[in-house]
Amino acid sequence: MATTIATGSVGGIVSPQAVTFVSFSALAVQAWDLIVHLGDEVEYIWRGKFTLIKVVYFTARYVILAGHCIDQVLTSHHEKRMYQASRICPAIYIYKSIVAVLALKMFEMVLFLQGYTYNHRSFNAKRLLFIVFSLTSTIQTIGLVLIIRKLSKSTICAPQKSSNSGMAILAIGAGVFQLAILSTTVARNMAEGQPASQYKSPTSSIPMEGELATGALLVSSISLLLYECSREDKIGVSNAAYAWFLACLSIAATRLILEMAKVAAADLPPEDPHAHDEASIPLVPLSDPTQDQQ
């Protein structure tokens, strides 16, 4: 009985063991993606200068993976002490919130860098993206603080509901950022006279990974929604949704960066054997008005 309460089920149809399997499968998929792409990572990421986008890659790949592993251990502790007084459980709730927002910001950072490079000829578009990303990051930090403040007040290992205002602020920040990416992309296509049916996106040079990123964003959004809706009475479903939220964002962010690195490497002069060692994923500086065409 205690196990059922701890893990929860959906209408009594899904067993606790099945929910646990779904949760661990997310971690397995994330680890498998690392193994499969380790060769590309060594070739395209480990070489060259240590840049901002490589920091984003290693954070999205290894920090989130380590955070996911720690979360699985903490989740086990939480389930064993369900509805018991504990000073550790509030820290677990706070930890989950911080890791989730970190994963989201890493994915948004990749989209920002791609949108920034995609609009490299428009100083106004680059400046808009930079300002919006900075503002939305601040807004999302405020939302996270509100969530942490509410979760820190819990005293027992019982399902806790996040701050509604904090979640709303996080959603607003993410929505405004996505709108900015969409707006600058549409503006560039319109400026180039492209018909709507032929609009390109910042991921158009890597269509397969672009579709993966779109799918991962959709799955992660659904997972986060399921996580919040089931947090109070179906803690097992909640943990499984959270696990897939982390896995999807980590995989999508790192895949996009790897493909960006491959595209950059493909543009290197083949006659220079040392070019690849010194190469990095190119980003046009923000203050580059000489290329502004708007």
PDB file of C-alpha atoms in Angstrom:
ATOM      1  CA  MET A   1       0.000   0.000   0.000  1.00  0.00           C
ATOM      2  CA  ALA A   2       2.784   2.375   0.910  1.00  0.00           C
ATOM      3  CA  THR A   3       4.474   1.688  -2.400  1.00  0.00           C
ATOM      4  CA  THR A   4       1.298   2.441  -4.319  1.00  0.00           C
ATOM      5  CA  ILE A   5       0.866   5.736  -2.505  1.00  0.00           C
ATOM      6  CA  ALA A   6       4.474   6.655  -3.129  1.00  0.00           C
ATOM      7  CA  THR A   7       4.547   5.929  -6.807  1.00  0.00           C
ATOM      8  CA  GLY A   8       0.975   6.455  -7.816  1.00  0.00           C
ATOM      9  CA  SER A   9      -0.863   5.133 -10.833  1.00  0.00           C
ATOM     10  CA  VAL A  10      -3.107   6.361 -13.571  1.00  0.00           C
ATOM     11  CA  GLY A  11      -6.630   5.213 -12.941  1.00  0.00           C
ATOM     12  CA  GLY A  12      -5.249   2.007 -11.418  1.00  0.00           C
ATOM     13  CA  ILE A  13      -4.181   0.831 -14.879  1.00  0.00           C
ATOM     14  CA  VAL A  14      -0.464   1.636 -14.764  1.00  0.00           C
ATOM     15  CA  SER A  15       1.448  -0.307 -12.127  1.00  0.00           C
ATOM     16  CA  PRO A  16       4.070   1.330  -9.894  1.00  0.00           C
ATOM     17  CA  GLN A  17       6.712  -0.873 -11.510  1.00  0.00           C
ATOM     18  CA  ALA A  18       5.751   0.378 -14.970  1.00  0.00           C
ATOM     19  CA  VAL A  19       5.957   3.994 -13.845  1.00  0.00           C
ATOM     20  CA  THR A  20       9.379   3.360 -12.314  1.00  0.00           C
ATOM     21  CA  PHE A  21      10.530   1.723 -15.558  1.00  0.00           C
ATOM     22  CA  VAL A  22       9.409   4.762 -17.571  1.00  0.00           C
ATOM     23  CA  SER A  23      11.328   7.010 -15.198  1.00  0.00           C
ATOM     24  CA  PHE A  24      14.570   5.018 -15.430  1.00  0.00           C
ATOM     25  CA  SER A  25      14.196   4.620 -19.207  1.00  0.00           C
ATOM     26  CA  ALA A  26      14.563   8.386 -19.592  1.00  0.00           C
ATOM     27  CA  LEU A  27      17.931   8.250 -17.842  1.00  0.00           C
ATOM     28  CA  ALA A  28      18.937   5.245 -19.951  1.00  0.00           C
ATOM     29  CA  VAL A  29      18.052   7.062 -23.186  1.00  0.00           C
ATOM     30  CA  GLN A  30      20.017  10.109 -22.084  1.00  0.00           C
ATOM     31  CA  ALA A  31      23.085   7.989 -21.240  1.00  0.00           C
ATOM     32  CA  TRP A  32      22.774   6.043 -24.506  1.00  0.00           C
ATOM     33  CA  ASP A  33      22.704   9.275 -26.510  1.00  0.00           C
ATOM     34  CA  LEU A  34      25.982  10.255 -24.848  1.00  0.00           C
ATOM     35  CA  ILE A  35      27.592   6.927 -25.766  1.00  0.00           C
ATOM     36  CA  VAL A  36      26.374   7.026 -29.371  1.00  0.00           C
ATOM     37  CA  HIS A  37      27.634  10.568 -30.001  1.00  0.00           C
ATOM     38  CA  LEU A  38      30.828  10.406 -27.946  1.00  0.00           C
ATOM     39  CA  GLY A  39      32.951  10.017 -31.092  1.00  0.00           C
ATOM     40  CA  ASP A  40      31.463  13.143 -32.671  1.00  0.00           C
ATOM     41  CA  GLU A  41      31.878  14.973 -29.381  1.00  0.00           C
ATOM     42  CA  VAL A  42      35.593  14.171 -29.203  1.00  0.00           C
ATOM     43  CA  GLU A  43      36.105  15.204 -32.831  1.00  0.00           C
ATOM     44  CA  TYR A  44      34.050  18.385 -32.962  1.00  0.00           C
ATOM     45  CA  ILE A  45      33.701  19.662 -29.383  1.00  0.00           C
ATOM     46  CA  TRP A  46      36.854  18.728 -27.505  1.00  0.00           C
ATOM     47  CA  ARG A  47      39.148  20.302 -30.085  1.00  0.00           C
ATOM     48  CA  GLY A  48      39.698  23.995 -30.589  1.00  0.00           C
ATOM     49  CA  LYS A  49      39.139  26.935 -28.301  1.00  0.00           C
ATOM     50  CA  PHE A  50      36.961  26.659 -25.221  1.00  0.00           C
ATOM     51  CA  THR A  51      34.046  28.950 -26.087  1.00  0.00           C
ATOM     52  CA  LEU A  52      30.660  29.862 -24.655  1.00  0.00           C
ATOM     53  CA  ILE A  53      28.807  27.371 -26.799  1.00  0.00           C
ATOM     54  CA  LYS A  54      31.075  24.586 -25.568  1.00  0.00           C
ATOM     55  CA  VAL A  55      30.248  25.594 -22.000  1.00  0.00           C
ATOM     56  CA  VAL A  56      26.583  25.265 -22.927  1.00  0.00           C
ATOM     57  CA  TYR A  57      27.255  21.859 -24.485  1.00  0.00           C
ATOM     58  CA  PHE A  58      29.090  20.408 -21.489  1.00  0.00           C
ATOM     59  CA  THR A  59      26.473  21.805 -19.133  1.00  0.00           C
ATOM     60  CA  ALA A  60      23.588  20.417 -21.175  1.00  0.00           C
ATOM     61  CA  ARG A  61      25.341  17.070 -21.607  1.00  0.00           C
ATOM     62  CA  TYR A  62      27.184  16.287 -18.384  1.00  0.00           C
ATOM     63  CA  VAL A  63      25.806  18.600 -15.714  1.00  0.00           C
ATOM     64  CA  ILE A  64      22.210  17.724 -16.586  1.00  0.00           C
ATOM     65  CA  LEU A  65      23.089  14.009 -16.837  1.00  0.00           C
ATOM     66  CA  ALA A  66      24.759  14.113 -13.424  1.00  0.00           C
ATOM     67  CA  GLY A  67      21.799  16.057 -12.078  1.00  0.00           C
ATOM     68  CA  HIS A  68      19.462  13.420 -13.489  1.00  0.00           C
ATOM     69  CA  CYS A  69      21.416  10.610 -11.797  1.00  0.00           C
ATOM     70  CA  ILE A  70      21.329  12.445  -8.476  1.00  0.00           C
ATOM     71  CA  ASP A  71      17.607  13.039  -8.920  1.00  0.00           C
ATOM     72  CA  GLN A  72      16.978   9.301  -9.278  1.00  0.00           C
ATOM     73  CA  VAL A  73      18.750   8.690  -5.954  1.00  0.00           C
ATOM     74  CA  LEU A  74      16.878  11.515  -4.234  1.00  0.00           C
ATOM     75  CA  THR A  75      13.576  10.285  -5.645  1.00  0.00           C
ATOM     76  CA  SER A  76      14.182   6.877  -4.072  1.00  0.00           C
ATOM     77  CA  HIS A  77      14.842   8.554  -0.722  1.00  0.00           C
ATOM     78  CA  HIS A  78      11.683  10.615  -1.100  1.00  0.00           C
ATOM     79  CA  GLU A  79       9.479   7.620  -1.864  1.00  0.00           C
ATOM     80  CA  LYS A  80      10.792   5.618   1.099  1.00  0.00           C
ATOM     81  CA  ARG A  81       9.899   8.435   3.489  1.00  0.00           C
ATOM     82  CA  MET A  82       6.563   9.416   2.009  1.00  0.00           C
ATOM     83  CA  TYR A  83       4.408  11.382   4.476  1.00  0.00           C
ATOM     84  CA  GLN A  84       7.153  11.328   7.120  1.00  0.00           C
ATOM     85  CA  ALA A  85       8.773  14.370   8.673  1.00  0.00           C
ATOM     86  CA  SER A  86      12.075  15.134   6.946  1.00  0.00           C
ATOM     87  CA  ARG A  87      14.373  18.094   6.489  1.00  0.00           C
ATOM     88  CA  ILE A  88      15.835  16.550   3.345  1.00  0.00           C
ATOM     89  CA  CYS A  89      12.641  16.480   1.263  1.00  0.00           C
ATOM     90  CA  PRO A  90      12.292  20.282   0.961  1.00  0.00           C
ATOM     91  CA  ALA A  91      15.860  20.322  -0.369  1.00  0.00           C
ATOM     92  CA  ILE A  92      14.885  17.617  -2.883  1.00  0.00           C
ATOM     93  CA  TYR A  93      11.977  19.719  -4.168  1.00  0.00           C
ATOM     94  CA  ILE A  94      14.230  22.758  -4.490  1.00  0.00           C
ATOM     95  CA  TYR A  95      16.917  20.710  -6.235  1.00  0.00           C
ATOM     96  CA  LYS A  96      14.425  19.401  -8.793  1.00  0.00           C
ATOM     97  CA  SER A  97      13.239  22.928  -9.571  1.00  0.00           C
ATOM     98  CA  ILE A  98      16.760  24.279 -10.050  1.00  0.00           C
ATOM     99  CA  VAL A  99      17.858  21.428 -12.334  1.00  0.00           C
ATOM    100  CA  ALA A 100      14.667  21.719 -14.412  1.00  0.00           C
ATOM    101  CA  VAL A 101      15.147  25.448 -14.988  1.00  0.00           C
ATOM    102  CA  LEU A 102      18.849  24.915 -15.752  1.00  0.00           C
ATOM    103  CA  ALA A 103      17.969  22.343 -18.424  1.00  0.00           C
ATOM    104  CA  LEU A 104      15.400  24.713 -19.911  1.00  0.00           C
ATOM    105  CA  LYS A 105      17.863  27.612 -19.983  1.00  0.00           C
ATOM    106  CA  MET A 106      20.550  25.516 -21.682  1.00  0.00           C
ATOM    107  CA  PHE A 107      18.101  24.592 -24.429  1.00  0.00           C
ATOM    108  CA  GLU A 108      17.010  28.213 -24.769  1.00  0.00           C
ATOM    109  CA  MET A 109      20.659  29.275 -24.892  1.00  0.00           C
ATOM    110  CA  VAL A 110      21.226  26.989 -27.881  1.00  0.00           C
ATOM    111  CA  LEU A 111      18.185  28.444 -29.639  1.00  0.00           C
ATOM    112  CA  PHE A 112      19.427  31.940 -28.810  1.00  0.00           C
ATOM    113  CA  LEU A 113      22.882  31.267 -30.260  1.00  0.00           C
ATOM    114  CA  GLN A 114      21.380  29.736 -33.390  1.00  0.00           C
ATOM    115  CA  GLY A 115      18.939  32.606 -33.822  1.00  0.00           C
ATOM    116  CA  TYR A 116      21.760  35.059 -33.164  1.00  0.00           C
ATOM    117  CA  THR A 117      23.926  33.497 -35.871  1.00  0.00           C
ATOM    118  CA  TYR A 118      20.989  33.093 -38.258  1.00  0.00           C
ATOM    119  CA  ASN A 119      20.319  36.860 -38.024  1.00  0.00           C
ATOM    120  CA  HIS A 120      24.009  37.794 -38.235  1.00  0.00           C
ATOM    121  CA  ARG A 121      23.350  40.380 -40.958  1.00  0.00           C
ATOM    122  CA  SER A 122      20.826  42.292 -38.891  1.00  0.00           C
ATOM    123  CA  PHE A 123      22.255  44.247 -35.970  1.00  0.00           C
ATOM    124  CA  ASN A 124      18.754  45.166 -34.777  1.00  0.00           C
ATOM    125  CA  ALA A 125      17.631  41.535 -34.732  1.00  0.00           C
ATOM    126  CA  LYS A 126      20.731  40.465 -32.826  1.00  0.00           C
ATOM    127  CA  ARG A 127      20.295  43.262 -30.326  1.00  0.00           C
ATOM    128  CA  LEU A 128      16.609  42.376 -29.865  1.00  0.00           C
ATOM    129  CA  LEU A 129      17.427  38.710 -29.240  1.00  0.00           C
ATOM    130  CA  PHE A 130      20.139  39.633 -26.748  1.00  0.00           C
ATOM    131  CA  ILE A 131      17.860  41.993 -24.829  1.00  0.00           C
ATOM    132  CA  VAL A 132      14.926  39.571 -24.825  1.00  0.00           C
ATOM    133  CA  PHE A 133      17.091  36.663 -23.720  1.00  0.00           C
ATOM    134  CA  SER A 134      18.533  38.725 -20.868  1.00  0.00           C
ATOM    135  CA  LEU A 135      15.107  39.959 -19.745  1.00  0.00           C
ATOM    136  CA  THR A 136      13.417  36.565 -19.964  1.00  0.00           C
ATOM    137  CA  SER A 137      16.300  34.965 -18.062  1.00  0.00           C
ATOM    138  CA  THR A 138      15.765  37.513 -15.296  1.00  0.00           C
ATOM    139  CA  ILE A 139      12.012  36.884 -15.337  1.00  0.00           C
ATOM    140  CA  GLN A 140      12.512  33.121 -15.146  1.00  0.00           C
ATOM    141  CA  THR A 141      14.949  33.550 -12.265  1.00  0.00           C
ATOM    142  CA  ILE A 142      12.278  35.485 -10.369  1.00  0.00           C
ATOM    143  CA  GLY A 143       9.792  32.699 -11.060  1.00  0.00           C
ATOM    144  CA  LEU A 144      12.278  30.119  -9.786  1.00  0.00           C
ATOM    145  CA  VAL A 145      12.832  32.124  -6.600  1.00  0.00           C
ATOM    146  CA  LEU A 146       9.070  32.200  -5.946  1.00  0.00           C
ATOM    147  CA  ILE A 147       8.868  28.434  -6.469  1.00  0.00           C
ATOM    148  CA  ILE A 148      11.813  27.793  -4.152  1.00  0.00           C
ATOM    149  CA  ARG A 149      10.355  30.051  -1.481  1.00  0.00           C
ATOM    150  CA  LYS A 150       7.117  28.061  -1.404  1.00  0.00           C
ATOM    151  CA  LEU A 151       8.745  24.635  -1.577  1.00  0.00           C
ATOM    152  CA  SER A 152      11.156  25.502   1.233  1.00  0.00           C
ATOM    153  CA  LYS A 153       8.222  25.800   3.645  1.00  0.00           C
ATOM    154  CA  SER A 154       7.342  22.092   3.439  1.00  0.00           C
ATOM    155  CA  THR A 155       8.188  19.958   6.472  1.00  0.00           C
ATOM    156  CA  ILE A 156       7.258  16.413   5.407  1.00  0.00           C
ATOM    157  CA  CYS A 157       7.906  14.150   2.413  1.00  0.00           C
ATOM    158  CA  ALA A 158       4.517  14.737   0.839  1.00  0.00           C
ATOM    159  CA  PRO A 159       3.731  15.838  -2.724  1.00  0.00           C
ATOM    160  CA  GLN A 160       4.077  19.614  -2.911  1.00  0.00           C
ATOM    161  CA  LYS A 161       2.389  21.976  -5.329  1.00  0.00           C
ATOM    162  CA  SER A 162       4.570  24.666  -6.846  1.00  0.00           C
ATOM    163  CA  SER A 163       3.847  28.358  -6.626  1.00  0.00           C
ATOM    164  CA  ASN A 164       1.214  29.216  -9.232  1.00  0.00           C
ATOM    165  CA  SER A 165       2.652  32.691  -9.691  1.00  0.00           C
ATOM    166  CA  GLY A 166       6.165  31.272 -10.021  1.00  0.00           C
ATOM    167  CA  MET A 167       5.085  28.780 -12.676  1.00  0.00           C
ATOM    168  CA  ALA A 168       3.177  31.507 -14.526  1.00  0.00           C
ATOM    169  CA  ILE A 169       6.242  33.758 -14.548  1.00  0.00           C
ATOM    170  CA  LEU A 170       8.416  30.915 -15.845  1.00  0.00           C
ATOM    171  CA  ALA A 171       5.896  30.206 -18.604  1.00  0.00           C
ATOM    172  CA  ILE A 172       5.730  33.884 -19.565  1.00  0.00           C
ATOM    173  CA  GLY A 173       9.515  34.090 -19.787  1.00  0.00           C
ATOM    174  CA  ALA A 174       9.746  30.997 -21.986  1.00  0.00           C
ATOM    175  CA  GLY A 175       6.840  32.159 -24.158  1.00  0.00           C
ATOM    176  CA  VAL A 176       8.261  35.630 -24.740  1.00  0.00           C
ATOM    177  CA  PHE A 177      11.640  34.169 -25.675  1.00  0.00           C
ATOM    178  CA  GLN A 178      10.100  31.730 -28.162  1.00  0.00           C
ATOM    179  CA  LEU A 179       8.056  34.585 -29.631  1.00  0.00           C
ATOM    180  CA  ALA A 180      11.220  36.644 -30.092  1.00  0.00           C
ATOM    181  CA  ILE A 181      12.931  33.772 -31.934  1.00  0.00           C
ATOM    182  CA  LEU A 182       9.882  33.356 -34.163  1.00  0.00           C
ATOM    183  CA  SER A 183       9.510  37.097 -34.804  1.00  0.00           C
ATOM    184  CA  THR A 184      13.122  37.684 -35.833  1.00  0.00           C
ATOM    185  CA  THR A 185      13.032  34.599 -38.064  1.00  0.00           C
ATOM    186  CA  VAL A 186       9.853  35.723 -39.827  1.00  0.00           C
ATOM    187  CA  ALA A 187      11.224  39.265 -40.150  1.00  0.00           C
ATOM    188  CA  ARG A 188      14.377  38.033 -41.867  1.00  0.00           C
ATOM    189  CA  ASN A 189      12.440  35.834 -44.283  1.00  0.00           C
ATOM    190  CA  MET A 190      10.114  38.722 -45.122  1.00  0.00           C
ATOM    191  CA  ALA A 191      13.084  41.036 -45.656  1.00  0.00           C
ATOM    192  CA  GLU A 192      14.550  38.510 -48.082  1.00  0.00           C
ATOM    193  CA  GLY A 193      11.241  38.298 -49.944  1.00  0.00           C
ATOM    194  CA  GLN A 194      10.658  34.642 -49.119  1.00  0.00           C
ATOM    195  CA  PRO A 195       7.073  33.380 -49.520  1.00  0.00           C
ATOM    196  CA  ALA A 196       5.518  31.986 -46.352  1.00  0.00           C
ATOM    197  CA  SER A 197       5.659  28.442 -47.723  1.00  0.00           C
ATOM    198  CA  GLN A 198       9.455  28.700 -48.097  1.00  0.00           C
ATOM    199  CA  TYR A 199      10.326  30.339 -44.775  1.00  0.00           C
ATOM    200  CA  LYS A 200      13.571  29.097 -43.256  1.00  0.00           C
ATOM    201  CA  SER A 201      14.350  28.713 -39.576  1.00  0.00           C
ATOM    202  CA  PRO A 202      17.592  29.010 -37.567  1.00  0.00           C
ATOM    203  CA  THR A 203      17.832  25.203 -37.763  1.00  0.00           C
ATOM    204  CA  SER A 204      17.186  25.000 -41.516  1.00  0.00           C
ATOM    205  CA  SER A 205      20.797  24.021 -42.237  1.00  0.00           C
ATOM    206  CA  ILE A 206      20.351  20.972 -39.998  1.00  0.00           C
ATOM    207  CA  PRO A 207      16.734  19.943 -40.675  1.00  0.00           C
ATOM    208  CA  MET A 208      16.842  16.578 -38.908  1.00  0.00           C
ATOM    209  CA  GLU A 209      18.173  18.074 -35.689  1.00  0.00           C
ATOM    210  CA  GLY A 210      15.819  21.032 -36.054  1.00  0.00           C
ATOM    211  CA  GLU A 211      12.870  18.678 -36.160  1.00  0.00           C
ATOM    212  CA  LEU A 212      14.313  16.833 -33.175  1.00  0.00           C
ATOM    213  CA  ALA A 213      14.567  20.094 -31.255  1.00  0.00           C
ATOM    214  CA  THR A 214      10.969  20.988 -32.059  1.00  0.00           C
ATOM    215  CA  GLY A 215       9.785  17.546 -31.021  1.00  0.00           C
ATOM    216  CA  ALA A 216      11.864  17.617 -27.851  1.00  0.00           C
ATOM    217  CA  LEU A 217      10.450  21.004 -26.898  1.00  0.00           C
ATOM    218  CA  LEU A 218       6.915  19.688 -27.381  1.00  0.00           C
ATOM    219  CA  VAL A 219       7.566  16.492 -25.407  1.00  0.00           C
ATOM    220  CA  SER A 220       9.343  18.366 -22.628  1.00  0.00           C
ATOM    221  CA  SER A 221       6.493  20.882 -22.375  1.00  0.00           C
ATOM    222  CA  ILE A 222       3.939  18.085 -22.112  1.00  0.00           C
ATOM    223  CA  SER A 223       6.159  16.320 -19.571  1.00  0.00           C
ATOM    224  CA  LEU A 224       6.451  19.453 -17.457  1.00  0.00           C
ATOM    225  CA  LEU A 225       2.685  19.981 -17.594  1.00  0.00           C
ATOM    226  CA  LEU A 226       2.117  16.362 -16.576  1.00  0.00           C
ATOM    227  CA  TYR A 227       4.706  16.770 -13.830  1.00  0.00           C
ATOM    228  CA  GLU A 228       2.888  19.734 -12.332  1.00  0.00           C
ATOM    229  CA  CYS A 229      -0.608  18.250 -12.729  1.00  0.00           C
ATOM    230  CA  SER A 230       0.344  14.948 -11.096  1.00  0.00           C
ATOM    231  CA  ARG A 231       2.671  16.323  -8.419  1.00  0.00           C
ATOM    232  CA  GLU A 232       0.048  16.298  -5.652  1.00  0.00           C
ATOM    233  CA  ASP A 233      -1.551  12.866  -5.999  1.00  0.00           C
ATOM    234  CA  LYS A 234       0.480  10.778  -8.474  1.00  0.00           C
ATOM    235  CA  ILE A 235       4.071  11.243  -7.410  1.00  0.00           C
ATOM    236  CA  GLY A 236       5.340   8.342  -9.556  1.00  0.00           C
ATOM    237  CA  VAL A 237       3.845   9.766 -12.743  1.00  0.00           C
ATOM    238  CA  SER A 238       5.237  13.125 -11.716  1.00  0.00           C
ATOM    239  CA  ASN A 239       8.778  11.773 -11.329  1.00  0.00           C
ATOM    240  CA  ALA A 240       8.599   9.943 -14.675  1.00  0.00           C
ATOM    241  CA  ALA A 241       7.454  13.105 -16.456  1.00  0.00           C
ATOM    242  CA  TYR A 242      10.244  15.069 -14.796  1.00  0.00           C
ATOM    243  CA  ALA A 243      12.832  12.498 -15.907  1.00  0.00           C
ATOM    244  CA  TRP A 244      11.746  12.743 -19.541  1.00  0.00           C
ATOM    245  CA  PHE A 245      11.687  16.540 -19.317  1.00  0.00           C
ATOM    246  CA  LEU A 246      15.390  16.543 -18.418  1.00  0.00           C
ATOM    247  CA  ALA A 247      16.307  13.881 -20.977  1.00  0.00           C
ATOM    248  CA  CYS A 248      14.549  15.549 -23.916  1.00  0.00           C
ATOM    249  CA  LEU A 249      16.046  18.985 -23.318  1.00  0.00           C
ATOM    250  CA  SER A 250      19.545  17.598 -22.754  1.00  0.00           C
ATOM    251  CA  ILE A 251      19.481  15.446 -25.890  1.00  0.00           C
ATOM    252  CA  ALA A 252      18.000  18.164 -28.101  1.00  0.00           C
ATOM    253  CA  ALA A 253      20.448  20.845 -26.947  1.00  0.00           C
ATOM    254  CA  THR A 254      23.542  18.692 -27.391  1.00  0.00           C
ATOM    255  CA  ARG A 255      22.429  17.303 -30.755  1.00  0.00           C
ATOM    256  CA  LEU A 256      21.907  20.811 -32.115  1.00  0.00           C
ATOM    257  CA  ILE A 257      25.324  21.954 -30.927  1.00  0.00           C
ATOM    258  CA  LEU A 258      27.026  18.905 -32.437  1.00  0.00           C
ATOM    259  CA  GLU A 259      25.390  19.573 -35.788  1.00  0.00           C
ATOM    260  CA  MET A 260      26.366  23.247 -35.603  1.00  0.00           C
ATOM    261  CA  ALA A 261      29.959  22.131 -35.030  1.00  0.00           C
ATOM    262  CA  LYS A 262      29.789  19.758 -38.009  1.00  0.00           C
ATOM    263  CA  VAL A 263      28.474  22.522 -40.261  1.00  0.00           C
ATOM    264  CA  ALA A 264      31.264  24.837 -39.088  1.00  0.00           C
ATOM    265  CA  ALA A 265      33.905  22.143 -39.668  1.00  0.00           C
ATOM    266  CA  ALA A 266      32.583  21.467 -43.172  1.00  0.00           C
ATOM    267  CA  ASP A 267      33.290  25.093 -44.109  1.00  0.00           C
ATOM    268  CA  LEU A 268      36.974  24.883 -43.140  1.00  0.00           C
ATOM    269  CA  PRO A 269      39.598  24.936 -45.919  1.00  0.00           C
ATOM    270  CA  PRO A 270      40.655  21.314 -46.568  1.00  0.00           C
ATOM    271  CA  GLU A 271      44.188  22.360 -47.496  1.00  0.00           C
ATOM    272  CA  ASP A 272      44.890  23.539 -43.926  1.00  0.00           C
ATOM    273  CA  PRO A 273      45.472  20.461 -41.724  1.00  0.00           C
ATOM    274  CA  HIS A 274      45.517  22.551 -38.527  1.00  0.00           C
ATOM    275  CA  ALA A 275      42.366  24.528 -39.254  1.00  0.00           C
ATOM    276  CA  HIS A 276      40.095  22.088 -37.468  1.00  0.00           C
ATOM    277  CA  ASP A 277      42.209  22.162 -34.307  1.00  0.00           C
ATOM    278  CA  GLU A 278      41.837  25.927 -34.055  1.00  0.00           C
ATOM    279  CA  ALA A 279      38.245  26.084 -35.225  1.00  0.00           C
ATOM    280  CA  SER A 280      35.224  26.762 -33.135  1.00  0.00           C
ATOM    281  CA  ILE A 281      31.545  27.181 -33.843  1.00  0.00           C
ATOM    282  CA  PRO A 282      31.390  30.677 -35.359  1.00  0.00           C
ATOM    283  CA  LEU A 283      29.266  33.393 -33.813  1.00  0.00           C
ATOM    284  CA  VAL A 284      29.054  36.880 -35.283  1.00  0.00           C
ATOM    285  CA  PRO A 285      29.716  39.604 -32.665  1.00  0.00           C
ATOM    286  CA  LEU A 286      26.739  41.569 -31.366  1.00  0.00           C
ATOM    287  CA  SER A 287      28.348  44.910 -32.170  1.00  0.00           C
ATOM    288  CA  ASP A 288      28.758  44.343 -35.899  1.00  0.00           C
ATOM    289  CA  PRO A 289      26.647  47.079 -37.507  1.00  0.00           C
ATOM    290  CA  THR A 290      28.679  46.986 -40.717  1.00  0.00           C
ATOM    291  CA  GLN A 291      26.720  43.899 -41.759  1.00  0.00           C
ATOM    292  CA  ASP A 292      23.370  45.408 -40.840  1.00  0.00           C
ATOM    293  CA  GLN A 293      21.077  45.333 -43.844  1.00  0.00           C
ATOM    294  CA  GLN A 294      17.921  46.618 -42.164  1.00  0.00           C
TER     295      GLN A 294
END
